[in-house]
Coordinates of C-alpha atoms and ligand atoms in Angstrom, one line a residue:
M1104 CA 13.4 -9.7 -21.3
P1105 CA 14.3 -10.8 -17.9
V1106 CA 17.6 -12.5 -17.6
T1107 CA 18.1 -15.4 -15.2
P1108 CA 20.7 -14.3 -12.6
P1109 CA 23.5 -16.6 -11.6
A1110 CA 22.7 -18.6 -8.4
A1111 CA 24.5 -17.4 -5.3
P1112 CA 28.0 -18.6 -5.5
A1113 CA 28.6 -21.7 -3.4
D1114 CA 31.6 -20.2 -1.6
V1115 CA 29.6 -17.3 0.0
S1116 CA 28.5 -17.9 3.5
P1117 CA 27.0 -15.6 6.1
T1118 CA 30.1 -16.0 8.3
D1119 CA 32.6 -14.7 5.8
A1120 CA 30.4 -12.1 4.2
A1121 CA 30.7 -8.9 6.3
V1122 CA 27.1 -8.2 7.1
P1123 CA 27.4 -5.8 10.0
Q1124 CA 23.9 -5.9 11.4
D1125 CA 24.7 -5.5 15.0
F1126 CA 22.0 -3.9 17.2
D1127 CA 24.2 -4.1 20.3
A1128 CA 26.9 -2.1 18.5
L1129 CA 24.3 0.6 17.7
L1130 CA 23.2 0.6 21.3
R1131 CA 26.8 1.1 22.5
Q1132 CA 27.6 3.7 19.9
D1133 CA 24.4 5.7 19.9
P1134 CA 22.0 5.0 22.8
E1135 CA 19.9 8.0 21.8
V1136 CA 18.8 6.6 18.4
A1137 CA 18.9 3.0 19.5
G1138 CA 16.6 3.9 22.3
I1139 CA 14.1 5.4 19.9
L1140 CA 14.2 2.3 17.7
L1141 CA 13.7 0.0 20.7
A1142 CA 10.7 2.1 21.9
E1143 CA 9.2 2.0 18.4
S1144 CA 9.7 -1.8 18.3
R1145 CA 7.8 -2.0 21.7
R1146 CA 5.1 0.4 20.4
Q1147 CA 4.5 -1.9 17.4
S1148 CA 4.3 -5.0 19.5
D1149 CA 2.3 -3.6 22.4
T1150 CA -0.5 -1.8 20.5
L1151 CA -2.8 -3.0 17.7
Q1152 CA -1.7 -1.9 14.3
L1153 CA -4.9 -1.2 12.4
V1154 CA -3.5 1.5 10.1
A1155 CA -4.8 0.1 6.8
A1156 CA -1.6 1.0 4.8
E1157 CA 0.8 -0.9 7.2
N1158 CA 2.0 -4.4 7.7
F1159 CA 4.9 -6.3 9.3
T1160 CA 7.6 -7.3 6.9
S1161 CA 9.4 -10.6 7.4
P1162 CA 12.8 -10.8 9.1
A1163 CA 14.2 -11.8 5.6
V1164 CA 12.9 -8.5 4.1
L1165 CA 14.4 -6.6 7.1
A1166 CA 17.7 -8.4 6.6
A1167 CA 17.8 -7.3 2.9
L1168 CA 17.0 -3.7 3.9
G1169 CA 19.8 -3.7 6.5
S1170 CA 22.4 -5.2 4.1
P1171 CA 25.4 -3.4 2.6
L1172 CA 23.6 -3.1 -0.8
A1173 CA 22.4 0.1 0.9
N1174 CA 25.9 1.4 0.1
K1175 CA 25.7 0.9 -3.6
Y1176 CA 25.1 3.6 -6.2
A1177 CA 23.3 2.1 -9.2
E1178 CA 21.9 4.8 -11.5
G1179 CA 20.4 3.3 -14.7
Y1180 CA 19.2 -0.2 -15.3
P1181 CA 20.8 -3.7 -15.2
G1182 CA 23.5 -3.9 -17.8
A1183 CA 23.4 -0.1 -18.4
R1184 CA 24.6 1.6 -15.2
H1185 CA 26.4 4.8 -14.7
H1186 CA 28.5 3.4 -11.9
G1187 CA 31.1 0.7 -11.6
G1188 CA 30.7 -2.4 -9.4
C1189 CA 27.0 -3.0 -10.2
E1190 CA 27.2 -6.8 -10.8
Q1191 CA 25.3 -7.7 -7.6
A1192 CA 23.0 -4.7 -7.9
D1193 CA 22.1 -5.8 -11.4
A1194 CA 21.5 -9.4 -10.2
A1195 CA 19.2 -8.2 -7.4
E1196 CA 17.2 -5.9 -9.8
R1197 CA 16.9 -8.7 -12.4
V1198 CA 15.5 -11.1 -9.8
A1199 CA 13.0 -8.4 -8.5
V1200 CA 11.8 -7.5 -12.0
R1201 CA 11.4 -11.1 -13.1
R1202 CA 9.6 -12.0 -9.9
A1203 CA 7.2 -9.0 -10.1
A1204 CA 6.4 -9.6 -13.8
T1205 CA 5.7 -13.3 -13.1
L1206 CA 3.7 -12.7 -9.9
F1207 CA 1.4 -10.3 -11.6
G1208 CA 1.4 -11.6 -15.1
A1209 CA 2.8 -8.4 -16.6
E1210 CA 5.0 -7.9 -19.6
H1211 CA 7.2 -5.3 -17.9
A1212 CA 8.0 -4.3 -14.3
N1213 CA 9.9 -1.4 -13.0
V1214 CA 10.9 -1.9 -9.3
Q1215 CA 12.8 1.3 -8.8
P1216 CA 10.2 3.9 -7.7
H1217 CA 11.1 5.1 -4.2
S1218 CA 7.5 5.2 -3.1
G1219 CA 3.9 4.8 -4.4
S1220 CA 3.8 8.6 -5.1
S1221 CA 7.0 8.3 -7.1
A1222 CA 5.4 5.5 -9.1
V1223 CA 2.4 7.7 -9.9
L1224 CA 4.6 10.6 -10.8
A1225 CA 6.5 8.5 -13.2
A1226 CA 3.3 7.1 -14.8
Y1227 CA 2.0 10.7 -15.4
A1228 CA 5.4 11.7 -16.7
A1229 CA 5.4 8.8 -19.2
L1230 CA 1.9 9.5 -20.5
L1231 CA 1.0 13.1 -19.9
R1232 CA 2.1 16.7 -20.4
P1233 CA 1.6 19.4 -17.9
G1234 CA -1.9 20.9 -18.3
D1235 CA -3.5 17.7 -19.4
T1236 CA -6.8 16.6 -17.9
V1237 CA -6.9 13.6 -15.6
L1238 CA -10.1 11.9 -14.2
A1239 CA -9.6 10.3 -10.8
M1240 CA -11.6 9.6 -7.7
G1241 CA -12.3 12.9 -5.9
L1242 CA -10.2 13.5 -2.8
A1243 CA -13.3 13.7 -0.6
Y1244 CA -14.2 10.2 -1.7
G1245 CA -10.9 8.5 -1.1
G1246 CA -8.6 9.8 -3.9
H1247 CA -4.9 9.9 -3.0
L1248 CA -2.9 13.1 -2.8
T1249 CA -1.4 12.1 -6.2
H1250 CA -4.9 12.2 -7.7
G1251 CA -5.1 16.0 -7.8
A1252 CA -4.5 17.4 -4.3
P1253 CA -3.7 21.1 -4.5
G1254 CA -0.5 20.8 -2.4
N1255 CA 0.8 17.8 -4.5
F1256 CA 2.6 17.9 -7.9
S1257 CA -0.5 16.4 -9.4
G1258 CA -2.9 19.2 -8.5
R1259 CA -0.3 21.8 -9.5
W1260 CA 0.7 20.4 -12.9
F1261 CA -2.5 18.7 -14.2
E1262 CA -6.2 19.6 -14.5
F1263 CA -8.1 17.1 -12.4
A1264 CA -11.8 16.1 -12.6
G1265 CA -13.0 14.0 -9.7
Y1266 CA -15.6 11.2 -9.7
G1267 CA -17.4 10.1 -6.5
V1268 CA -19.6 7.4 -5.2
D1269 CA -23.4 6.8 -5.1
P1270 CA -24.7 8.5 -1.9
D1271 CA -26.9 5.5 -1.0
S1272 CA -24.7 2.5 -1.7
G1273 CA -21.2 4.2 -1.3
L1274 CA -20.2 2.4 -4.5
I1275 CA -18.4 4.1 -7.4
D1276 CA -21.0 5.7 -9.7
Y1277 CA -19.9 4.5 -13.1
A1278 CA -22.6 6.5 -14.9
Q1279 CA -21.0 9.6 -13.4
V1280 CA -17.5 8.4 -14.4
R1281 CA -18.7 7.9 -18.0
A1282 CA -20.5 11.3 -18.1
L1283 CA -17.4 13.1 -16.7
A1284 CA -15.1 11.3 -19.1
R1285 CA -17.3 12.4 -22.1
A1286 CA -17.6 16.0 -20.8
R1287 CA -13.9 16.5 -19.9
R1288 CA -12.1 14.2 -22.4
P1289 CA -9.3 13.3 -20.0
K1290 CA -5.9 12.1 -21.3
A1291 CA -5.9 9.6 -18.5
I1292 CA -8.3 8.0 -16.1
V1293 CA -7.0 6.8 -12.7
C1294 CA -8.8 4.1 -10.7
G1295 CA -7.6 3.3 -7.2
S1296 CA -8.2 4.9 -3.8
I1297 CA -6.9 5.0 -0.2
S1298 CA -10.2 4.0 1.4
Y1299 CA -12.6 2.3 -1.1
P1300 CA -13.3 -1.1 0.5
R1301 CA -14.7 -2.7 -2.7
H1302 CA -13.0 -3.8 -6.0
P1303 CA -13.0 -1.3 -8.8
D1304 CA -14.7 -2.6 -11.9
Y1305 CA -11.6 -2.5 -14.1
G1306 CA -13.5 -3.7 -17.2
T1307 CA -15.9 -0.8 -17.0
F1308 CA -13.1 1.6 -16.4
R1309 CA -11.3 0.2 -19.5
E1310 CA -14.5 0.6 -21.6
I1311 CA -14.9 4.2 -20.5
A1312 CA -11.2 5.0 -21.2
D1313 CA -11.5 3.5 -24.7
E1314 CA -14.7 5.5 -25.4
V1315 CA -12.8 8.8 -24.8
G1316 CA -9.3 7.7 -26.0
A1317 CA -7.8 8.0 -22.5
Y1318 CA -5.1 5.9 -20.9
L1319 CA -6.2 3.8 -17.9
I1320 CA -3.9 4.0 -14.9
A1321 CA -4.7 1.7 -12.0
D1322 CA -3.2 3.0 -8.7
A1323 CA -3.4 -0.3 -6.9
A1324 CA -1.2 0.6 -3.9
H1325 CA -3.7 -0.8 -1.4
P1326 CA -4.9 -4.1 -2.9
M1327 CA -1.6 -5.1 -4.7
G1328 CA -1.0 -7.8 -2.0
L1329 CA -4.5 -9.1 -2.3
I1330 CA -4.0 -9.3 -6.1
A1331 CA -0.7 -11.2 -5.6
G1332 CA -2.5 -13.7 -3.4
G1333 CA -5.5 -14.2 -5.7
A1334 CA -7.9 -12.5 -3.2
A1335 CA -8.8 -9.6 -5.5
P1336 CA -9.2 -9.1 -9.2
S1337 CA -6.1 -7.9 -11.1
P1338 CA -6.0 -4.6 -13.1
V1339 CA -3.1 -5.9 -15.2
P1340 CA -5.2 -7.2 -18.1
Y1341 CA -7.1 -3.9 -18.3
A1342 CA -4.9 -1.0 -17.3
D1343 CA -2.2 0.6 -19.5
V1344 CA -0.1 1.2 -16.4
V1345 CA -0.5 -0.2 -12.9
C1346 CA 1.2 1.7 -10.1
A1347 CA 1.6 0.2 -6.6
T1348 CA 3.4 0.4 -3.3
T1349 CA 5.3 -2.7 -2.0
H1350 CA 4.7 -2.0 1.7
K1351 CA 1.0 -2.3 2.2
V1352 CA -0.8 -5.7 2.1
L1353 CA 2.0 -6.9 -0.2
R1354 CA 4.2 -6.9 2.9
G1355 CA 7.5 -5.8 1.3
P1356 CA 9.8 -2.9 2.0
R1357 CA 8.6 0.8 1.8
G1358 CA 8.7 1.5 -1.9
G1359 CA 6.9 1.6 -5.2
M1360 CA 6.6 -0.4 -8.5
I1361 CA 5.1 0.0 -11.9
L1362 CA 3.7 -2.7 -14.3
C1363 CA 2.9 -2.2 -18.0
G1364 CA 2.9 -3.8 -21.4
A1365 CA 6.0 -4.1 -23.6
E1366 CA 4.9 -1.1 -25.7
L1367 CA 5.1 1.3 -22.8
A1368 CA 8.1 -0.3 -21.1
E1369 CA 10.8 2.1 -22.4
R1370 CA 8.7 5.2 -21.7
I1371 CA 8.0 4.0 -18.1
D1372 CA 11.6 3.2 -17.5
R1373 CA 12.8 6.6 -18.7
A1374 CA 10.1 8.3 -16.7
V1375 CA 11.4 6.6 -13.5
F1376 CA 15.1 7.2 -14.3
P1377 CA 16.4 9.7 -15.3
F1378 CA 13.2 11.8 -15.3
T1379 CA 12.0 11.5 -11.7
Q1380 CA 14.8 9.8 -9.8
G1381 CA 18.5 9.3 -9.6
G1382 CA 20.1 6.2 -8.2
A1383 CA 17.7 3.4 -7.2
Q1384 CA 17.8 2.2 -3.6
M1385 CA 19.3 -1.2 -4.3
H1386 CA 18.9 -2.6 -0.7
T1387 CA 15.2 -1.8 -1.1
V1388 CA 15.1 -3.4 -4.6
A1389 CA 16.6 -6.6 -3.1
A1390 CA 14.1 -6.5 -0.3
K1391 CA 11.3 -6.1 -2.9
A1392 CA 12.7 -9.3 -4.6
V1393 CA 12.4 -11.1 -1.3
A1394 CA 8.9 -9.9 -0.7
F1395 CA 7.8 -10.9 -4.3
G1396 CA 9.3 -14.4 -3.6
E1397 CA 7.2 -14.6 -0.4
A1398 CA 4.1 -13.3 -2.1
A1399 CA 4.4 -16.1 -4.7
T1400 CA 4.0 -18.9 -2.1
P1401 CA 0.8 -20.8 -1.2
A1402 CA 1.2 -19.6 2.4
Y1403 CA 0.9 -16.0 1.1
A1404 CA -2.3 -16.8 -0.9
V1405 CA -3.8 -18.2 2.3
Y1406 CA -2.7 -15.0 4.1
A1407 CA -4.3 -12.8 1.5
H1408 CA -7.7 -14.6 1.7
Q1409 CA -7.5 -14.5 5.6
V1410 CA -6.9 -10.7 5.4
V1411 CA -10.2 -10.3 3.6
A1412 CA -12.1 -12.8 5.8
H1413 CA -10.9 -10.9 8.8
A1414 CA -11.9 -7.6 7.5
R1415 CA -15.4 -9.0 6.9
V1416 CA -15.7 -10.3 10.5
L1417 CA -14.4 -6.9 11.7
A1418 CA -17.0 -5.0 9.6
A1419 CA -19.8 -7.2 10.8
G1420 CA -18.7 -6.8 14.4
L1421 CA -18.4 -3.0 14.1
E1422 CA -21.9 -2.9 12.5
A1423 CA -23.2 -4.9 15.5
E1424 CA -21.5 -2.3 17.8
G1425 CA -23.5 0.4 16.2
F1426 CA -21.0 1.9 13.7
E1427 CA -22.2 2.7 10.2
V1428 CA -20.1 0.6 7.8
A1429 CA -19.3 2.3 4.4
T1430 CA -20.6 0.2 1.5
D1431 CA -22.2 -2.2 4.1
G1432 CA -19.0 -4.2 4.4
T1433 CA -15.8 -4.9 2.4
D1434 CA -14.2 -7.1 -0.3
T1435 CA -10.7 -6.1 0.8
H1436 CA -8.5 -5.5 3.9
L1437 CA -10.1 -2.1 4.4
V1438 CA -13.0 -1.2 6.6
V1439 CA -14.4 2.4 6.8
V1440 CA -16.9 3.3 9.5
D1441 CA -18.7 6.3 10.7
P1442 CA -18.9 6.5 14.5
A1443 CA -21.7 9.1 14.3
P1444 CA -24.5 6.7 15.4
L1445 CA -22.6 6.4 18.7
G1446 CA -22.8 10.1 19.1
V1447 CA -19.0 10.6 18.6
D1448 CA -17.2 12.3 15.7
G1449 CA -14.3 10.6 13.9
R1450 CA -11.5 12.5 15.5
S1451 CA -12.7 12.0 19.1
A1452 CA -13.4 8.3 18.3
R1453 CA -9.8 7.9 17.1
D1454 CA -8.4 9.6 20.2
R1455 CA -10.4 7.2 22.4
L1456 CA -9.2 4.2 20.4
M1457 CA -5.6 5.4 20.5
A1458 CA -5.8 5.8 24.3
A1459 CA -6.9 2.1 24.5
G1460 CA -4.0 1.0 22.3
L1461 CA -5.8 0.6 19.0
V1462 CA -3.8 2.5 16.3
L1463 CA -5.7 3.7 13.2
D1464 CA -6.5 6.6 11.0
T1465 CA -9.4 8.9 10.3
C1466 CA -10.5 9.3 6.7
A1467 CA -12.9 11.3 4.6
L1468 CA -16.4 9.9 4.6
P1469 CA -18.0 9.5 1.2
H1470 CA -21.0 11.8 1.9
G1471 CA -19.2 14.7 3.3
N1472 CA -20.3 13.7 6.9
G1473 CA -17.1 14.8 8.5
R1474 CA -14.5 12.2 9.2
G1475 CA -14.8 8.5 9.7
L1476 CA -12.4 5.8 10.8
R1477 CA -10.3 3.7 8.3
L1478 CA -8.8 0.4 9.5
G1479 CA -7.2 -2.6 7.9
T1480 CA -6.4 -6.2 8.7
A1481 CA -3.1 -6.7 7.0
A1482 CA -0.8 -6.3 10.0
V1483 CA -3.0 -8.1 12.6
T1484 CA -3.4 -11.0 10.2
T1485 CA 0.4 -11.2 9.6
Q1486 CA 0.9 -11.5 13.4
G1487 CA -1.4 -14.5 13.5
M1488 CA -4.7 -13.2 14.8
D1489 CA -7.8 -15.1 13.9
E1490 CA -11.5 -14.5 13.4
A1491 CA -12.3 -14.7 17.1
D1492 CA -9.6 -12.0 17.7
M1493 CA -11.3 -9.8 15.1
A1494 CA -14.6 -10.2 17.0
R1495 CA -12.8 -9.1 20.2
I1496 CA -11.3 -6.1 18.4
A1497 CA -14.8 -5.0 17.2
A1498 CA -16.0 -5.3 20.9
L1499 CA -13.0 -3.2 22.0
F1500 CA -13.9 -0.6 19.4
G1501 CA -17.4 -0.3 20.8
A1502 CA -16.2 -0.1 24.4
A1503 CA -13.5 2.4 23.7
V1504 CA -15.6 4.8 21.5
R1505 CA -18.5 4.7 24.0
E1506 CA -16.1 5.0 26.9
A1507 CA -18.0 2.1 28.3
D1508 CA -14.9 0.8 30.0
D1509 CA -11.8 2.3 31.5
A1510 CA -9.0 2.9 28.9
G1511 CA -6.5 1.1 31.2
R1512 CA -8.6 -2.1 31.2
L1513 CA -9.0 -2.0 27.4
R1514 CA -5.3 -1.4 27.1
A1515 CA -4.6 -4.5 29.1
E1516 CA -6.9 -6.5 26.8
V1517 CA -5.0 -5.2 23.8
R1518 CA -1.7 -6.2 25.4
E1519 CA -3.2 -9.7 26.0
L1520 CA -4.1 -10.0 22.3
T1521 CA -0.8 -8.7 21.0
G1522 CA 1.2 -10.7 23.6
R1523 CA -0.3 -13.9 22.3
N1524 CA 0.5 -12.9 18.7
P1525 CA 3.8 -10.9 18.8
P1526 CA 4.7 -9.5 15.3
Y1527 CA 8.3 -10.8 15.7
P1528 CA 8.2 -13.9 18.0
G1529 CA 11.4 -14.4 19.9
Ligands
PLP974 C1 -0.4 4.6 -0.4 C2 -0.9 5.2 -1.7 C3 0.0 5.9 -2.6 C4 1.3 6.4 -2.2 O1 2.2 5.7 -1.5 P1 3.5 6.4 -0.8 O2 4.5 5.3 -0.8 O3 3.0 6.9 0.5 O4 4.0 7.5 -1.6 C5 -0.5 6.3 -3.8 N1 -1.7 6.0 -4.2 C6 -2.6 5.3 -3.4 C7 -3.9 4.9 -3.9 C8 -2.2 4.8 -2.1 O5 -3.0 4.2 -1.4

């Protein structure tokens, strides 16, 4: 059970605690690396960040990440560490665990996984044995690497069966999921994707898992922030284990987390440490706690709903520009489009967009039509853009992909948009 940590001692103040975050010192000591960091900072503020998996963390999250807790070794769990001096590391992890469990209504939270992939690895380690069969979304339809890619541990150590989407609607074909589950008798079913713009039907996945005696693992890396803000349904009441990242819509530091019921808590904890990881990154754990605190505020709920509203405006605008929009729209931060009706393939379309300062990914298209474009509204919404800005971005897409306008002029319009909404004002 979560233990309430002591409040920060009254005698600690930022002036006497040695927190050596001094960018000027880095610039003097190592201009080569400092220059790279400054150029990256400029890239992030000068171009439009539409990579669907990215966001801008708050200065408070960045402060926790740059804190001396980065120096601390803390193998184990609060109250049971293998290293001395873990008092504050324990306090930070207890706050993070308590906030995550409260935010998502889960009985147990593990906030140590170094990444989303580490979280999935630990979930498989807790529930499966090598050679077991797992049913997950096929990679061609938006399954993640950890859902059976041949070059990933998942594809090497487990037998994967892949479900897809209905070719007309682009929606998950639950009849196919059920038929595959009956035929293959998987030990676990995974729901979650890197590019599915709609909500999975967690209740139906639960029913199918129960019919065949499989565990249900929700890999909610993408929508976890929408879930926190009440803008997407939660898998927590349905799934045995929920894996997620903390750095996508959720807007925390780069990392992973796992939620589960009390009965699996110990298996999950042992699967994270000592099975798949050594010492947790305690500065990241502290930054996760800060992000969970932010995600519990009314302002974050407003943000999460705006992210979805913005994605809908963007999807409608892109459709009007002639792009084919997967599933005819979106319920989330994700929009997937095929530029083929404009006579351009996904890779060339992305190159043209990048030249105009619009940064995004290509992705697999559900019907094997080559590659499409995947974009998300989490970062542009964090920096304060509104629905009118989304309509302008859609128009920029049309102009850039058709090469209807000179890339330099489009670049200037992107600069105007980002200049009015800098990710880190001041
Ligand atoms: C992003 C993502 C992951 C992995 O996250 P990393 O932190 O990059 O390892 C896993 N599963 C899904 C569905 C994702 O979208």
